Amino acid sequence: MVRDRGCGEIRESDTGAGISLAGWVFRRRDHGGLIFVDLRDRSGLVQVVFSPEVSEEAHERAHDLRAEFVIHVSGEVRRRPEGTENPGLPTGMVELYVRTLTLLNESAPLPFPMEEAAEASEFLRLKYRYLDLRRPELQHNLITRHKAAKVIRDYFDEHGFIDIETPMLTKSTPEGARDYLVPSRVNPGQFYALPQSPQLFKQILMVAGLERYFQIVRCFRDEDLRADRQPEFTQVDLEMSFADREEIMALTEGMMQRLFRDVLGVDIEIPIPRLSYKESMERFGNDKPDLRFGLELKEMADLARGGSFKVFLDALESGGRVKAINGKGMAGLSRKELDVLTEEAKAFGAKGLAWIKVKNGFESPIAKFFPEGVLRQMAERLGTDEEDLMLFVADREMVVHDVLSRLRLEFGTRLDLIKPEFRFLWVVDFPLVEWDEEESRFQAMHHPFTSPADGDLEKLLALDLSSAGPSGAHRSLFTDVKAKAYDIVLNGHEIGGGSIRIHRRDVQKKMFELLGISEEDAKLKFGFLLDALEFGAPPHGGIALGLDRLLMLMVGASSIRDVIAFPKTQKAVCLMSGAPSAVEPKQLRELFIRTLDIGG
RNA sequence: GGGGUGGUAGUUCAGCUGGUUAGAACGCCGGCCUGUCACGCCGGAGGUCGCGGGUUCGAGCCCCGUCCACCCCGCCA
């Protein structure tokens, strides 16, 4: 069986040629005397014609063809008769007149129509993933993914990086996400963890003198799923020695530029703009702002003090904040719609939402608490026009930012402000640690191996950790310490993050102290890294990029499931293979594992 | 763990205030058709209304529970 080329590659220049094709029957139009079949393979579609004048036998047997039958055909390419060309197809000028037809395989009727697979339920699409993947759209996504991976490998290769594999069966670590565990048969009662990332190994590779490491690597996190989160996902992971923050950021920018140019033909301007964590929080309310539209958060504390609205004044009194955004052109919202908005704000933790319509002056239940001049200043600061809606949140800083950033995103979508473009951003100068209310201790904002900023290193080493108790009296001394960490953000999605690492044993020790990790615990969990730091660890740093998210954005998908060949459902189930599943008692016995009936 | 949306024919959906035999389109099966490209025309088959319980003379519709998919919060970098 010979296939001369792809279905989608046939052109007018092939007219007269004898050609063999193989593929799937996409659509069949049976006119009785003449049968048209749209034959599809990875390369595209071409119309093949079964005519009794060319082959009585082939025409006869073509009656029985059905959707997704696999066939091989050979015959002659002819230009389509005048007036029957299909300009909608790249192959639309020609058609293949079939002389011989070979049925390679039949297909059962499909569980969902191939053409409307995008509208089929996600359940069916995932259960019959091989059918979903036959669609050009998903094939395009996977092909784009392949191209991206190749460009990335070439880029890092050209920059002296070495692709090194790190273990999949590794050691469970306490920080960060929940681990997927793998029992060890030969070590009863003991478990490996699947890597959340190769973090420790790549640092050790730096100690080992490999200088530049990279890997496109699968990572695992046993946490709840989202549209942009799967239990297993892929990172572009890299680490380099003797590099500062600027070098790693520049290297990453170069990669992005090359990636978007070579794969999408899109020019990305570098250097990518930067925001400090603080500025990002102040202007957008989060650390991964979507810069494709405005509606920035504005400080209102000073103006709030110029009025007598108690909710605002109380919030400020108790150390909170008052900020606002401009709901562009939304003054037309009804009382009921505003109530819905308020409910949403409450769902995000706010006690309420205050609004002022800019409409024939100022329309609002709270307008009476403010002098006309103050209202005008508010409007001016928010850049309002007639028919705009000022929305205020007064609360603890965290709540104010959280609520307003979510409202901002919702308005961006609702008002259709989001332009179809790629807006990259670096967020830098993160705090080294943040206070975890629940556990009443500091948590590493990035991870525990992140180096403090140069100016803050001595500050940190000098800090008396005993003063950081739950009272929080000196907490800001600690949260003021900046980290040499950086996140790269694209269109409101965090697509990567990295840092310069701690390479000094004493600094790492202090960091563990700060995080409330005891000397013994640290030895137990990260001993091998700590040991390695004793033996001439070079300064080093790196970054990890989420390949799935990056691709999702590149191909314009709304979920990373659309750029992963075999993704899992929100309950972490593979509907196609049926994983996870129960195993034979024998397997469990070998592993010395007994399962508990919970709740039953 | 929590909030939301959905689940009715193979598929996508409609189904009124609880009331006769649960419908449409596509697909499927049979027949006709030589220029279609979502081909067309005629005919036919196809339903555990996700599952379990309850209320009622009567439940696709109301109530309780439960399962599945998706979106979100918590969680996760």
XYZ file of C-alpha atoms (C1' of nucleotides) in Angstrom:
677
model
C 0.000 0.000 0.000
C 1.506 3.240 -1.095
C 0.436 6.698 -0.181
C 1.929 9.279 -2.458
C 1.183 12.317 -0.306
C -1.283 13.923 2.067
C -4.872 14.536 1.081
C -4.588 18.235 1.822
C -1.550 18.644 -0.403
C -3.122 17.974 -3.792
C -3.088 21.023 -6.054
C -4.063 22.038 -9.540
C -0.486 21.339 -10.643
C -1.162 17.640 -9.959
C -3.817 17.534 -12.657
C -3.417 14.436 -14.776
C -1.211 12.646 -12.244
C -1.979 9.173 -10.998
C -2.002 9.350 -7.232
C -2.689 7.114 -4.253
C -4.143 8.446 -1.016
C -5.170 6.984 2.297
C -7.293 8.474 5.012
C -10.616 8.666 6.776
C -14.000 9.210 5.153
C -14.974 12.599 6.510
C -18.191 13.138 4.549
C -19.942 11.175 1.869
C -22.348 12.585 -0.649
C -23.989 9.688 -2.473
C -25.921 10.783 -5.555
C -26.526 7.252 -6.650
C -24.855 7.578 -9.991
C -21.969 9.600 -8.641
C -20.460 9.487 -5.157
C -18.343 12.178 -3.558
C -16.212 11.481 -0.517
C -14.226 14.062 1.415
C -11.111 12.131 2.331
C -9.196 13.392 5.357
C -5.779 12.768 6.811
C -3.493 14.867 8.985
C -2.675 17.153 6.091
C -6.259 18.084 5.246
C -9.164 17.236 2.957
C -9.596 16.399 -0.677
C -12.687 15.425 -2.615
C -12.539 12.023 -4.250
C -15.095 10.987 -6.851
C -16.490 7.530 -7.509
C -17.918 7.339 -10.992
C -19.086 4.177 -12.747
C -17.440 5.547 -15.884
C -14.041 5.249 -14.205
C -14.613 2.098 -12.188
C -17.853 0.223 -11.955
C -16.548 -1.810 -9.053
C -15.174 1.049 -6.969
C -18.377 3.007 -7.466
C -20.504 0.062 -6.415
C -18.506 -0.514 -3.225
C -18.392 3.169 -2.354
C -22.117 3.064 -1.567
C -21.235 1.224 1.629
C -18.681 3.741 2.882
C -19.582 5.500 6.122
C -18.133 8.207 8.313
C -14.590 7.464 9.514
C -14.089 4.325 7.458
C -10.415 4.058 6.595
C -9.750 3.686 2.894
C -7.005 3.652 0.349
C -7.766 5.040 -3.091
C -5.825 5.478 -6.252
C -6.788 7.205 -9.431
C -6.299 10.285 -11.475
C -6.281 13.894 -10.323
C -8.518 16.007 -12.491
C -9.380 19.640 -12.491
C -12.941 20.082 -11.315
C -15.485 20.959 -14.010
C -16.087 24.677 -14.497
C -18.376 26.013 -11.777
C -17.924 23.143 -9.329
C -14.698 24.345 -7.730
C -14.735 24.839 -3.976
C -12.775 27.982 -3.089
C -13.187 27.154 0.598
C -10.706 24.288 0.339
C -6.996 24.488 -0.464
C -7.592 21.418 -2.622
C -10.824 22.832 -4.004
C -9.706 23.215 -7.621
C -9.223 19.481 -8.120
C -10.607 16.068 -7.259
C -9.363 12.501 -7.429
C -11.236 10.146 -9.745
C -10.974 6.765 -8.056
C -9.980 3.738 -10.086
C -9.355 1.372 -7.176
C -10.778 1.456 -3.674
C -9.397 -0.572 -0.780
C -11.307 -0.662 2.464
C -8.648 -0.670 5.202
C -11.052 -0.612 8.113
C -14.629 0.075 9.011
C -15.845 2.319 11.797
C -18.763 1.889 14.137
C -21.195 4.828 14.103
C -19.561 7.634 16.085
C -20.628 8.520 19.621
C -20.617 12.139 18.520
C -20.419 13.744 15.091
C -16.852 14.594 14.140
C -17.842 17.977 12.715
C -19.506 19.163 15.909
C -17.083 17.544 18.309
C -16.279 20.939 19.769
C -19.915 21.151 20.899
C -20.051 17.602 22.223
C -19.923 17.151 25.972
C -16.489 17.187 27.522
C -17.308 13.765 28.946
C -17.667 12.153 25.535
C -14.729 14.023 24.114
C -12.490 12.692 26.873
C -13.894 9.169 26.835
C -13.320 8.897 23.078
C -10.219 11.054 23.113
C -8.842 9.419 19.946
C -11.876 10.710 18.045
C -11.582 14.185 19.494
C -7.911 14.197 18.590
C -8.744 13.411 14.970
C -10.116 16.924 14.638
C -7.890 19.396 12.826
C -8.171 21.882 15.693
C -6.684 19.552 18.296
C -4.157 18.185 15.836
C -3.063 21.742 15.195
C -2.644 22.268 18.943
C -0.476 19.186 19.332
C 1.571 20.049 16.275
C 2.084 23.564 17.645
C 3.175 22.024 20.917
C 5.704 19.882 19.119
C 7.070 22.877 17.235
C 7.288 24.912 20.420
C 9.192 22.161 22.219
C 11.606 21.923 19.322
C 12.252 25.658 19.188
C 12.801 25.695 22.944
C 15.259 22.782 22.800
C 17.156 24.358 19.936
C 17.290 27.697 21.707
C 18.700 26.342 24.925
C 21.062 24.044 23.092
C 22.436 27.056 21.226
C 22.924 28.835 24.541
C 25.016 26.060 26.013
C 22.330 24.339 28.057
C 22.410 20.609 28.562
C 19.248 18.544 28.658
C 19.528 16.308 31.728
C 16.862 13.957 32.998
C 16.034 14.022 36.682
C 14.308 11.264 38.665
C 10.591 10.653 38.547
C 10.807 8.497 41.656
C 12.063 10.942 44.196
C 11.766 12.144 47.746
C 8.671 13.662 49.278
C 9.199 17.182 50.571
C 7.032 18.992 53.078
C 6.825 22.423 51.442
C 4.517 23.268 48.609
C 1.864 21.099 47.019
C 0.632 17.664 48.029
C 2.765 14.869 46.563
C 1.716 11.924 44.474
C 3.186 8.943 46.287
C 4.532 5.695 44.906
C 5.048 2.768 47.280
C 8.385 0.976 47.292
C 8.020 -2.788 47.158
C 11.586 -3.490 48.204
C 11.357 -0.996 51.056
C 8.106 -1.891 52.764
C 6.235 1.049 54.234
C 8.291 3.577 52.329
C 7.284 5.804 49.475
C 8.720 7.755 46.631
C 7.092 11.000 45.571
C 6.594 12.042 41.967
C 8.343 15.387 41.480
C 6.409 18.626 41.900
C 9.347 20.039 40.013
C 13.001 19.032 39.679
C 13.942 21.968 41.934
C 16.452 20.292 44.230
C 18.023 18.177 41.526
C 18.652 21.080 39.221
C 20.342 22.999 42.006
C 22.480 19.973 42.719
C 23.405 19.831 39.050
C 24.751 23.345 39.496
C 26.818 22.210 42.483
C 27.950 19.377 40.239
C 29.396 21.913 37.842
C 27.107 21.314 34.851
C 26.638 25.094 34.768
C 23.650 25.164 32.442
C 20.799 22.669 32.721
C 17.427 22.540 31.048
C 14.679 20.003 30.658
C 11.152 19.814 29.322
C 9.844 17.788 32.173
C 6.640 16.333 33.569
C 5.680 17.491 37.043
C 2.998 16.248 39.398
C 0.879 17.959 42.019
C -1.946 16.305 43.880
C -4.148 19.364 44.222
C -7.599 20.244 42.942
C -7.887 20.963 39.239
C -8.830 24.040 37.263
C -9.119 24.947 33.615
C -5.395 25.747 33.676
C -4.285 23.091 36.175
C -3.838 19.355 35.599
C -2.377 16.865 38.078
C 0.462 16.218 35.669
C 1.783 19.076 33.628
C 4.924 20.053 31.789
C 7.556 22.570 32.748
C 10.341 24.092 30.743
C 12.842 23.938 33.555
C 16.255 25.539 33.574
C 19.037 26.499 35.917
C 22.350 28.271 35.389
C 25.428 28.979 37.439
C 27.207 32.328 37.806
C 24.127 34.155 36.579
C 22.240 37.036 38.071
C 18.589 37.855 37.773
C 19.115 40.009 34.695
C 20.805 37.232 32.758
C 18.075 34.744 33.423
C 15.352 37.203 32.567
C 17.103 38.218 29.354
C 17.588 34.576 28.414
C 13.907 33.868 29.016
C 12.877 36.895 26.978
C 15.045 35.728 24.113
C 13.389 32.338 24.248
C 9.885 33.830 24.226
C 10.744 36.092 21.337
C 12.134 33.213 19.309
C 9.246 30.941 20.256
C 6.538 33.364 19.216
C 8.347 34.355 16.050
C 9.162 30.837 14.860
C 5.916 29.161 15.888
C 3.302 31.894 15.490
C 5.048 34.493 13.379
C 4.362 37.037 16.097
C 6.899 39.662 17.124
C 7.330 40.171 20.817
C 8.912 43.321 22.019
C 11.756 42.862 24.435
C 12.734 43.707 27.024
C 9.427 42.674 28.546
C 8.100 45.394 30.856
C 8.428 44.955 34.598
C 6.328 45.738 37.608
C 7.306 45.342 41.211
C 5.066 43.084 43.220
C 3.977 46.103 45.206
C 3.068 48.168 42.166
C 1.241 45.260 40.602
C -0.830 44.806 43.737
C -1.554 48.538 43.989
C -2.559 49.034 40.368
C -4.206 45.707 39.571
C -4.849 44.003 42.893
C -2.933 40.827 42.050
C 0.506 39.599 41.037
C -0.448 38.419 37.558
C -2.268 41.317 35.958
C -3.819 41.154 32.529
C -2.382 44.221 30.841
C -4.588 43.988 27.783
C -6.977 46.515 29.301
C -7.017 49.364 31.800
C -9.533 49.818 34.620
C -6.763 50.173 37.171
C -7.383 50.321 40.885
C -7.131 53.806 42.390
C -6.313 54.944 45.913
C -9.305 56.607 47.569
C -8.230 56.831 51.195
C -7.412 60.548 51.071
C -10.703 61.417 49.381
C -12.643 59.100 51.672
C -11.338 61.141 54.587
C -12.912 64.189 52.964
C -16.372 62.730 53.585
C -18.375 61.271 56.419
C -19.193 57.779 55.132
C -18.655 55.648 58.189
C -17.865 52.398 56.397
C -14.912 54.057 54.642
C -13.700 55.882 57.716
C -13.930 52.760 59.894
C -11.964 50.718 57.390
C -9.200 53.325 57.357
C -9.327 53.688 61.125
C -8.621 49.985 61.579
C -5.660 50.070 59.201
C -7.541 49.026 56.089
C -7.732 50.558 52.635
C -10.290 52.259 50.429
C -9.811 51.836 46.694
C -12.009 52.002 43.639
C -12.266 51.108 39.976
C -14.172 52.554 37.091
C -16.957 50.385 35.723
C -16.770 51.919 32.278
C -20.192 52.799 30.874
C -22.004 50.801 33.519
C -24.072 53.568 35.091
C -27.077 51.981 33.440
C -27.019 49.013 35.798
C -30.270 48.501 37.638
C -30.489 48.300 41.394
C -30.904 44.563 41.013
C -27.802 44.180 38.849
C -25.840 46.181 41.378
C -27.090 43.843 44.097
C -25.824 40.880 42.100
C -22.460 42.599 41.792
C -22.422 43.231 45.522
C -23.162 39.573 46.179
C -20.199 38.633 44.007
C -17.999 41.006 45.939
C -19.199 39.386 49.136
C -18.374 35.974 47.743
C -14.829 37.256 47.342
C -14.676 38.315 50.966
C -15.839 41.935 50.933
C -18.400 43.131 53.408
C -20.033 45.149 50.668
C -19.617 47.228 47.574
C -20.205 50.974 47.394
C -21.107 52.539 44.093
C -21.548 55.985 42.632
C -23.056 56.461 39.202
C -21.681 59.304 37.121
C -24.979 60.288 35.574
C -26.528 63.737 35.667
C -24.088 64.553 38.438
C -23.578 61.785 40.970
C -26.208 59.185 41.712
C -25.620 57.036 44.759
C -26.913 56.153 48.182
C -23.576 57.302 49.592
C -23.211 60.514 47.578
C -24.741 62.502 50.422
C -21.734 61.684 52.618
C -19.346 63.560 50.346
C -19.036 67.193 49.346
C -19.521 67.813 45.631
C -15.843 68.716 45.253
C -14.698 65.380 46.684
C -17.037 63.467 44.377
C -15.580 65.365 41.463
C -12.040 64.499 42.562
C -12.997 60.830 42.824
C -14.426 60.920 39.323
C -11.368 62.669 38.022
C -8.975 60.185 39.619
C -10.887 57.300 38.055
C -11.035 59.092 34.730
C -14.786 58.742 34.469
C -17.030 59.984 31.721
C -20.781 60.421 31.877
C -22.498 57.014 32.277
C -19.558 55.431 34.160
C -19.852 53.652 37.477
C -17.420 54.126 40.369
C -17.086 51.036 42.534
C -15.480 51.202 45.975
C -14.238 48.555 48.348
C -13.212 49.440 51.892
C -11.652 46.651 53.902
C -8.399 45.000 54.842
C -5.822 45.529 52.127
C -5.894 41.894 51.061
C -9.668 41.910 50.646
C -9.700 45.241 48.819
C -7.169 44.017 46.289
C -8.705 40.609 45.919
C -12.213 41.899 45.303
C -11.259 44.760 43.021
C -8.910 42.649 40.935
C -11.653 40.125 40.347
C -14.169 42.837 39.507
C -11.624 44.335 37.165
C -11.243 41.036 35.327
C -14.966 40.529 35.155
C -15.518 43.999 33.738
C -12.718 43.523 31.258
C -14.530 40.481 29.906
C -18.014 41.891 30.244
C -17.195 45.165 28.535
C -15.223 43.337 25.860
C -12.122 45.420 26.582
C -9.665 42.562 26.151
C -7.749 42.958 22.934
C -6.513 39.884 21.063
C -2.802 40.343 21.695
C 0.042 38.952 23.782
C 0.983 41.144 26.721
C 3.963 39.867 28.637
C 5.038 41.169 31.996
C 7.675 40.465 34.609
C 6.647 40.799 38.211
C 9.706 41.291 40.410
C 10.744 42.197 43.945
C 8.467 39.733 45.657
C 8.590 39.549 49.419
C 10.743 36.629 50.513
C 8.110 35.321 52.881
C 4.496 35.913 53.731
C 2.617 35.273 56.926
C 0.408 32.201 56.952
C -2.506 33.000 59.260
C -3.704 29.438 59.399
C -0.427 27.848 60.397
C 0.740 30.929 62.224
C 4.150 30.955 60.600
C 6.003 32.411 57.645
C 5.782 30.706 54.284
C 8.240 31.068 51.454
C 6.479 33.052 48.774
C 8.392 31.357 45.981
C 10.176 28.429 47.636
C 12.540 28.001 50.578
C 15.678 28.112 48.408
C 15.080 31.587 47.070
C 17.777 34.109 47.827
C 16.933 37.349 49.571
C 17.737 40.553 47.693
C 21.304 41.794 48.060
C 20.483 44.746 50.245
C 18.234 42.650 52.457
C 20.615 39.745 53.053
C 22.436 41.288 55.982
C 19.137 42.601 57.320
C 17.776 39.086 57.299
C 20.795 37.506 58.901
C 20.642 40.109 61.673
C 16.951 39.575 62.427
C 16.021 38.070 65.734
C 13.558 35.416 64.719
C 12.020 35.152 68.141
C 10.400 38.551 67.592
C 8.199 37.225 64.798
C 5.612 35.614 66.989
C 1.906 35.431 66.321
C 1.443 38.880 67.859
C 2.817 40.150 64.595
C 4.485 43.138 66.220
C 7.624 42.863 64.134
C 6.191 40.918 61.283
C 6.688 43.659 58.736
C 10.438 43.531 59.385
C 10.319 40.107 57.813
C 7.785 40.651 55.076
C 9.754 43.729 53.980
C 12.648 41.498 52.985
C 12.607 41.170 49.219
C 13.426 38.034 47.275
C 15.454 37.604 44.105
C 12.376 36.071 42.549
C 10.588 36.858 39.321
C 7.370 35.708 37.701
C 6.600 35.966 34.029
C 2.974 36.747 33.250
C 1.135 36.549 29.945
C -2.375 37.953 29.552
C -3.200 37.510 33.218
C -1.791 33.990 33.533
C 1.321 33.178 35.466
C 3.308 31.213 32.935
C 6.551 30.917 34.845
C 8.543 31.840 37.863
C 12.060 31.583 39.104
C 14.676 32.976 41.374
C 18.293 33.286 42.238
C 18.891 30.558 44.783
C 20.596 30.539 48.113
C 24.046 29.004 47.658
C 25.429 29.687 51.129
C 24.827 27.186 53.862
C 24.431 29.859 56.564
C 21.820 31.777 54.590
C 19.875 28.609 53.865
C 19.997 27.763 57.551
C 18.608 31.152 58.468
C 15.864 30.733 55.886
C 14.767 27.444 57.391
C 14.773 29.049 60.797
C 12.580 31.821 59.489
C 10.171 29.281 58.040
C 10.021 27.445 61.318
C 11.678 24.345 59.901
C 13.845 22.769 62.571
C 17.468 21.847 61.962
C 16.617 18.159 62.218
C 13.628 18.465 59.914
C 15.641 20.359 57.365
C 18.317 17.661 57.480
C 15.706 14.958 57.125
C 13.894 16.544 54.212
C 16.541 18.478 52.318
C 19.729 17.050 53.799
C 21.226 16.212 50.440
C 20.876 19.773 49.220
C 22.274 21.184 52.453
C 25.200 18.794 52.232
C 25.799 19.853 48.657
C 25.864 23.524 49.659
C 28.863 22.679 51.869
C 30.974 21.660 48.912
C 31.604 24.695 46.769
C 28.128 25.492 45.484
C 28.343 28.218 42.855
C 25.875 31.091 42.831
C 23.030 29.986 40.625
C 19.448 30.593 39.661
C 16.825 29.572 37.183
C 13.251 29.602 36.097
C 10.474 27.161 35.293
C 7.861 27.869 32.636
C 4.477 26.203 32.385
C 4.486 24.787 28.881
C 0.802 23.798 28.938
C -0.389 27.252 29.926
C 1.928 28.926 27.476
C 0.573 26.765 24.671
C -2.990 27.284 25.741
C -2.457 31.007 25.296
C -0.526 30.605 22.060
C -3.278 28.598 20.368
C -6.099 30.547 21.990
C -7.556 27.593 23.889
C -9.624 28.157 27.006
C -8.273 25.151 28.886
C -4.938 23.362 29.008
C -6.895 20.170 28.308
C -6.931 21.316 24.690
C -3.140 21.278 24.443
C -2.612 17.983 26.284
C -3.151 14.757 24.364
C -4.655 12.779 27.230
C -5.847 15.083 29.999
C -7.780 14.242 33.126
C -11.137 15.457 34.380
C -11.646 17.769 37.310
C -11.767 14.681 39.523
C -8.350 13.677 38.154
C -9.807 10.763 36.209
C -8.734 9.679 32.745
C -12.106 8.863 31.204
C -10.476 7.011 28.343
C -8.243 4.597 30.242
C -10.238 4.574 33.440
C -7.348 5.566 35.687
C -7.214 5.621 38.620
C -8.650 2.205 39.448
C -8.610 -0.458 42.118
C -5.772 -2.980 41.936
C -5.510 -6.669 42.685
C -5.197 -7.563 46.377
C -2.012 -9.370 45.408
C -0.452 -6.125 44.226
C -1.319 -4.427 47.482
C 0.073 -7.319 49.509
C 3.366 -7.082 47.674
C 3.495 -3.440 48.655
C 2.442 -4.042 52.240
C -0.505 -1.755 51.732
C -3.960 -2.144 53.196
C -6.762 0.206 52.150
C -9.158 1.734 54.635
C -12.872 2.043 54.099
C -13.559 5.691 54.737
C -17.125 6.502 55.685
C -18.418 3.542 53.665
C -14.569 20.605 51.730
C -17.882 24.740 49.613
C -20.729 27.699 45.634
C -22.664 27.603 40.594
C -24.237 25.446 35.650
C -25.658 21.124 33.159
C -27.399 15.688 32.762
C -34.282 13.836 28.325
C -33.204 9.211 21.522
C -26.392 7.628 19.252
C -25.531 13.425 19.373
C -27.153 18.584 20.204
C -31.368 20.281 22.378
C -37.016 21.562 23.253
C -40.556 19.820 26.745
C -45.861 25.295 29.522
C -48.647 25.815 36.123
C -47.500 18.339 37.818
C -52.130 15.834 33.504
C -53.559 12.030 27.050
C -49.160 8.074 23.438
C -42.095 12.507 25.693
C -40.812 15.900 20.556
C -37.242 18.422 16.746
C -32.767 18.461 14.052
C -28.573 15.714 12.860
C -26.925 10.661 12.940
C -28.473 5.360 12.124
C -31.334 1.543 8.902
C -34.078 0.755 3.974
C -35.185 2.946 -0.868
C -34.430 6.728 -4.932
C -30.967 10.132 -7.093
C -24.502 11.737 -12.299
C -21.846 17.674 -9.925
C -22.378 17.530 -4.654
C -19.323 19.895 -0.939
C -23.910 20.656 5.988
C -26.191 17.229 -1.277
C -31.468 16.344 -1.931
C -36.157 13.370 -1.691
C -39.366 9.169 0.435
C -39.948 5.657 4.418
C -38.423 3.347 9.160
C -36.232 2.037 13.782
C -34.523 4.261 18.131
C -36.108 6.634 25.276
C -34.172 3.052 32.509
C -36.020 11.389 31.115
C -28.139 10.103 35.163
C -29.231 6.866 39.613
C -32.058 5.905 44.451
C -35.920 7.331 47.510
C -40.212 10.500 48.681
C -44.782 13.678 47.927
C -49.193 13.012 44.752
C -54.992 10.017 41.967
C -50.859 11.213 38.594
C -43.696 13.215 38.390
C -39.183 14.427 32.763
C -41.277 18.686 35.792
C -41.954 19.256 43.039
C -38.842 17.483 47.606
C -34.510 14.675 49.761
C -30.153 12.003 48.759
C -26.454 10.473 45.362
C -23.248 10.033 40.829
C -20.890 12.332 36.559
C -18.958 16.595 33.509
C -17.704 21.704 33.442
C -16.695 26.805 35.864
C -15.209 29.034 40.427
C -13.633 29.458 45.936
C -10.595 26.959 49.325
C -6.103 24.254 47.868
C -2.016 24.873 44.283
C 3.210 28.630 42.025
